[in-house]
Amino acid sequence: MVNFVLIAVCIIAGMVFRATKSIHPDAHKGINTWILYLALPAVSFKYLPKVKWTTEMLFPIAATFLISVFCFFFMMFYSKSKGYSRRSRSTLELTSGYSNTSFIGFPLISAFYGESLLSIAIICDQTMFFALSTLGIIAAVKGGADPAK
């Protein structure tokens, strides 16, 4: 419950800061840098050593890639039925088939399931990063080479 309250407080504080213009407009850059380069790696280093590597851990890893592959085929058929361009298909694929669970997902997983399962979320997040940095880049490059711009 504390995580839900913390998320709500942070969102409301951000809205208040934006409305009152009490912080610099580029303050988010410093906060994002701290989160990406310090906080998230620290969470990973805290929970990854606690992971018990069993065959059951293959499911979250495989599920991440299956979601990406399923989204590719679904968006291919959906885009053909709607007459979308390759760029639109690629954009839909990138926005719906790849996720980042860390920013809001980690606190929600901690609240719903407890910190003991946070290591699985970290595995999923790292696997999704790998999928995005390989399959996602391929989708982006193919979508950017749209002859019907």
PDB file of C-alpha atoms in Angstrom:
ATOM      1  CA  MET A   1       0.000   0.000   0.000  1.00  0.00           C
ATOM      2  CA  VAL A   2       2.905   2.313   0.707  1.00  0.00           C
ATOM      3  CA  ASN A   3       4.057   1.967  -2.922  1.00  0.00           C
ATOM      4  CA  PHE A   4       0.670   3.085  -4.247  1.00  0.00           C
ATOM      5  CA  VAL A   5       0.703   6.123  -1.964  1.00  0.00           C
ATOM      6  CA  LEU A   6       4.279   6.929  -2.989  1.00  0.00           C
ATOM      7  CA  ILE A   7       3.386   6.737  -6.700  1.00  0.00           C
ATOM      8  CA  ALA A   8       0.361   8.993  -6.162  1.00  0.00           C
ATOM      9  CA  VAL A   9       2.391  11.494  -4.109  1.00  0.00           C
ATOM     10  CA  CYS A  10       5.095  11.648  -6.791  1.00  0.00           C
ATOM     11  CA  ILE A  11       2.573  12.196  -9.582  1.00  0.00           C
ATOM     12  CA  ILE A  12       0.764  14.909  -7.634  1.00  0.00           C
ATOM     13  CA  ALA A  13       4.067  16.570  -6.679  1.00  0.00           C
ATOM     14  CA  GLY A  14       5.089  16.614 -10.337  1.00  0.00           C
ATOM     15  CA  MET A  15       1.788  18.200 -11.310  1.00  0.00           C
ATOM     16  CA  VAL A  16       2.154  20.841  -8.588  1.00  0.00           C
ATOM     17  CA  PHE A  17       5.748  21.615  -9.594  1.00  0.00           C
ATOM     18  CA  ARG A  18       4.706  21.938 -13.229  1.00  0.00           C
ATOM     19  CA  ALA A  19       1.726  24.186 -12.432  1.00  0.00           C
ATOM     20  CA  THR A  20       3.697  26.473 -10.110  1.00  0.00           C
ATOM     21  CA  LYS A  21       6.827  26.442 -12.288  1.00  0.00           C
ATOM     22  CA  SER A  22       8.885  26.101  -9.112  1.00  0.00           C
ATOM     23  CA  ILE A  23      11.581  23.924 -10.672  1.00  0.00           C
ATOM     24  CA  HIS A  24      13.630  24.333 -13.816  1.00  0.00           C
ATOM     25  CA  PRO A  25      11.902  23.044 -16.977  1.00  0.00           C
ATOM     26  CA  ASP A  26      14.845  20.707 -17.672  1.00  0.00           C
ATOM     27  CA  ALA A  27      14.993  19.261 -14.143  1.00  0.00           C
ATOM     28  CA  HIS A  28      13.668  15.951 -15.446  1.00  0.00           C
ATOM     29  CA  LYS A  29      16.935  15.376 -17.286  1.00  0.00           C
ATOM     30  CA  GLY A  30      18.911  15.209 -14.064  1.00  0.00           C
ATOM     31  CA  ILE A  31      16.326  13.009 -12.374  1.00  0.00           C
ATOM     32  CA  ASN A  32      16.167  10.663 -15.362  1.00  0.00           C
ATOM     33  CA  THR A  33      19.952  10.435 -15.458  1.00  0.00           C
ATOM     34  CA  TRP A  34      20.046   9.508 -11.782  1.00  0.00           C
ATOM     35  CA  ILE A  35      17.319   6.877 -12.254  1.00  0.00           C
ATOM     36  CA  LEU A  36      18.845   5.305 -15.367  1.00  0.00           C
ATOM     37  CA  TYR A  37      22.476   5.253 -14.297  1.00  0.00           C
ATOM     38  CA  LEU A  38      22.267   4.818 -10.518  1.00  0.00           C
ATOM     39  CA  ALA A  39      18.882   3.750  -9.133  1.00  0.00           C
ATOM     40  CA  LEU A  40      17.837   1.025 -11.597  1.00  0.00           C
ATOM     41  CA  PRO A  41      21.251  -0.653 -11.725  1.00  0.00           C
ATOM     42  CA  ALA A  42      21.307  -0.576  -7.906  1.00  0.00           C
ATOM     43  CA  VAL A  43      17.941  -2.362  -7.805  1.00  0.00           C
ATOM     44  CA  SER A  44      19.241  -4.954 -10.252  1.00  0.00           C
ATOM     45  CA  PHE A  45      22.422  -5.516  -8.246  1.00  0.00           C
ATOM     46  CA  LYS A  46      20.383  -5.853  -5.065  1.00  0.00           C
ATOM     47  CA  TYR A  47      17.943  -8.496  -6.327  1.00  0.00           C
ATOM     48  CA  LEU A  48      19.773 -10.444  -9.054  1.00  0.00           C
ATOM     49  CA  PRO A  49      22.050 -12.305  -6.629  1.00  0.00           C
ATOM     50  CA  LYS A  50      18.893 -13.593  -4.897  1.00  0.00           C
ATOM     51  CA  VAL A  51      17.576 -15.202  -8.088  1.00  0.00           C
ATOM     52  CA  LYS A  52      17.352 -18.961  -7.859  1.00  0.00           C
ATOM     53  CA  TRP A  53      18.131 -20.081 -11.402  1.00  0.00           C
ATOM     54  CA  THR A  54      15.864 -22.997 -12.181  1.00  0.00           C
ATOM     55  CA  THR A  55      14.135 -24.205 -15.314  1.00  0.00           C
ATOM     56  CA  GLU A  56      11.087 -22.223 -14.175  1.00  0.00           C
ATOM     57  CA  MET A  57      13.052 -19.025 -14.868  1.00  0.00           C
ATOM     58  CA  LEU A  58      13.047 -19.880 -18.554  1.00  0.00           C
ATOM     59  CA  PHE A  59       9.347 -19.027 -18.769  1.00  0.00           C
ATOM     60  CA  PRO A  60       9.696 -15.267 -18.020  1.00  0.00           C
ATOM     61  CA  ILE A  61      12.634 -15.086 -20.419  1.00  0.00           C
ATOM     62  CA  ALA A  62      10.825 -16.934 -23.203  1.00  0.00           C
ATOM     63  CA  ALA A  63       7.575 -15.058 -22.553  1.00  0.00           C
ATOM     64  CA  THR A  64       9.301 -11.755 -23.216  1.00  0.00           C
ATOM     65  CA  PHE A  65      10.459 -12.867 -26.649  1.00  0.00           C
ATOM     66  CA  LEU A  66       7.140 -14.565 -27.405  1.00  0.00           C
ATOM     67  CA  ILE A  67       5.302 -11.319 -26.706  1.00  0.00           C
ATOM     68  CA  SER A  68       7.595  -9.464 -29.114  1.00  0.00           C
ATOM     69  CA  VAL A  69       7.220 -12.084 -31.848  1.00  0.00           C
ATOM     70  CA  PHE A  70       3.452 -12.351 -31.375  1.00  0.00           C
ATOM     71  CA  CYS A  71       3.162  -8.566 -31.549  1.00  0.00           C
ATOM     72  CA  PHE A  72       5.147  -8.556 -34.802  1.00  0.00           C
ATOM     73  CA  PHE A  73       2.743 -10.981 -36.468  1.00  0.00           C
ATOM     74  CA  PHE A  74      -0.356  -9.399 -34.972  1.00  0.00           C
ATOM     75  CA  MET A  75       0.657  -5.917 -36.139  1.00  0.00           C
ATOM     76  CA  MET A  76       1.545  -7.288 -39.564  1.00  0.00           C
ATOM     77  CA  PHE A  77      -1.972  -8.683 -40.035  1.00  0.00           C
ATOM     78  CA  TYR A  78      -3.676  -5.748 -38.328  1.00  0.00           C
ATOM     79  CA  SER A  79      -1.802  -3.180 -40.420  1.00  0.00           C
ATOM     80  CA  LYS A  80      -2.661  -5.020 -43.647  1.00  0.00           C
ATOM     81  CA  SER A  81      -6.334  -5.114 -42.712  1.00  0.00           C
ATOM     82  CA  LYS A  82      -6.331  -1.378 -41.953  1.00  0.00           C
ATOM     83  CA  GLY A  83      -4.093  -0.404 -44.873  1.00  0.00           C
ATOM     84  CA  TYR A  84      -1.382   1.134 -42.694  1.00  0.00           C
ATOM     85  CA  SER A  85       2.068   1.881 -44.041  1.00  0.00           C
ATOM     86  CA  ARG A  86       5.172  -0.008 -42.978  1.00  0.00           C
ATOM     87  CA  ARG A  87       6.177   2.929 -40.787  1.00  0.00           C
ATOM     88  CA  SER A  88       2.849   2.862 -38.948  1.00  0.00           C
ATOM     89  CA  ARG A  89       3.090  -0.901 -38.499  1.00  0.00           C
ATOM     90  CA  SER A  90       6.588  -0.563 -37.108  1.00  0.00           C
ATOM     91  CA  THR A  91       5.490   2.197 -34.741  1.00  0.00           C
ATOM     92  CA  LEU A  92       2.573   0.126 -33.474  1.00  0.00           C
ATOM     93  CA  GLU A  93       4.878  -2.838 -32.999  1.00  0.00           C
ATOM     94  CA  LEU A  94       7.405  -0.808 -31.006  1.00  0.00           C
ATOM     95  CA  THR A  95       4.823   0.827 -28.775  1.00  0.00           C
ATOM     96  CA  SER A  96       2.780  -2.276 -28.022  1.00  0.00           C
ATOM     97  CA  GLY A  97       5.227  -5.167 -28.176  1.00  0.00           C
ATOM     98  CA  TYR A  98       8.034  -3.831 -26.020  1.00  0.00           C
ATOM     99  CA  SER A  99       7.668  -2.604 -22.473  1.00  0.00           C
ATOM    100  CA  ASN A 100       9.735  -1.236 -19.651  1.00  0.00           C
ATOM    101  CA  THR A 101       8.512  -2.598 -16.368  1.00  0.00           C
ATOM    102  CA  SER A 102      10.950  -0.829 -14.108  1.00  0.00           C
ATOM    103  CA  PHE A 103       9.579   2.680 -13.483  1.00  0.00           C
ATOM    104  CA  ILE A 104       6.038   1.837 -12.427  1.00  0.00           C
ATOM    105  CA  GLY A 105       6.234  -1.945 -12.679  1.00  0.00           C
ATOM    106  CA  PHE A 106       8.767  -2.534  -9.909  1.00  0.00           C
ATOM    107  CA  PRO A 107       6.762  -0.671  -7.230  1.00  0.00           C
ATOM    108  CA  LEU A 108       3.536  -2.343  -8.376  1.00  0.00           C
ATOM    109  CA  ILE A 109       5.086  -5.815  -8.333  1.00  0.00           C
ATOM    110  CA  SER A 110       6.471  -5.130  -4.864  1.00  0.00           C
ATOM    111  CA  ALA A 111       3.025  -4.023  -3.703  1.00  0.00           C
ATOM    112  CA  PHE A 112       1.071  -6.886  -5.285  1.00  0.00           C
ATOM    113  CA  TYR A 113       3.444  -9.822  -4.875  1.00  0.00           C
ATOM    114  CA  GLY A 114       6.141  -8.720  -2.443  1.00  0.00           C
ATOM    115  CA  GLU A 115       9.822  -8.055  -2.877  1.00  0.00           C
ATOM    116  CA  SER A 116      10.627 -11.737  -3.197  1.00  0.00           C
ATOM    117  CA  LEU A 117       9.297 -11.776  -6.774  1.00  0.00           C
ATOM    118  CA  LEU A 118      10.978  -8.540  -7.800  1.00  0.00           C
ATOM    119  CA  SER A 119      13.924 -10.546  -9.093  1.00  0.00           C
ATOM    120  CA  ILE A 120      11.652 -12.110 -11.742  1.00  0.00           C
ATOM    121  CA  ALA A 121      10.544  -8.631 -12.812  1.00  0.00           C
ATOM    122  CA  ILE A 122      14.191  -7.623 -13.156  1.00  0.00           C
ATOM    123  CA  ILE A 123      14.851 -10.691 -15.329  1.00  0.00           C
ATOM    124  CA  CYS A 124      11.863  -9.759 -17.513  1.00  0.00           C
ATOM    125  CA  ASP A 125      13.015  -6.144 -17.713  1.00  0.00           C
ATOM    126  CA  GLN A 126      16.547  -7.109 -18.724  1.00  0.00           C
ATOM    127  CA  THR A 127      15.268  -9.611 -21.274  1.00  0.00           C
ATOM    128  CA  MET A 128      12.897  -7.013 -22.713  1.00  0.00           C
ATOM    129  CA  PHE A 129      15.805  -4.582 -23.011  1.00  0.00           C
ATOM    130  CA  PHE A 130      17.712  -7.225 -24.961  1.00  0.00           C
ATOM    131  CA  ALA A 131      14.690  -7.853 -27.205  1.00  0.00           C
ATOM    132  CA  LEU A 132      14.191  -4.132 -27.765  1.00  0.00           C
ATOM    133  CA  SER A 133      17.861  -3.556 -28.540  1.00  0.00           C
ATOM    134  CA  THR A 134      17.816  -6.327 -31.166  1.00  0.00           C
ATOM    135  CA  LEU A 135      14.344  -6.985 -32.546  1.00  0.00           C
ATOM    136  CA  GLY A 136      13.136  -3.469 -31.778  1.00  0.00           C
ATOM    137  CA  ILE A 137      15.983  -1.846 -33.660  1.00  0.00           C
ATOM    138  CA  ILE A 138      15.310  -4.102 -36.646  1.00  0.00           C
ATOM    139  CA  ALA A 139      11.634  -3.065 -36.568  1.00  0.00           C
ATOM    140  CA  ALA A 140      12.544   0.615 -36.292  1.00  0.00           C
ATOM    141  CA  VAL A 141      15.027   0.454 -39.167  1.00  0.00           C
ATOM    142  CA  LYS A 142      12.613  -1.412 -41.430  1.00  0.00           C
ATOM    143  CA  GLY A 143       9.834   1.019 -40.548  1.00  0.00           C
ATOM    144  CA  GLY A 144      12.040   4.015 -41.241  1.00  0.00           C
ATOM    145  CA  ALA A 145      12.838   2.723 -44.730  1.00  0.00           C
ATOM    146  CA  ASP A 146       9.227   3.182 -45.817  1.00  0.00           C
ATOM    147  CA  PRO A 147       9.075   3.976 -49.552  1.00  0.00           C
ATOM    148  CA  ALA A 148       5.523   5.362 -49.191  1.00  0.00           C
ATOM    149  CA  LYS A 149       6.459   8.289 -46.917  1.00  0.00           C
TER     150      LYS A 149
END
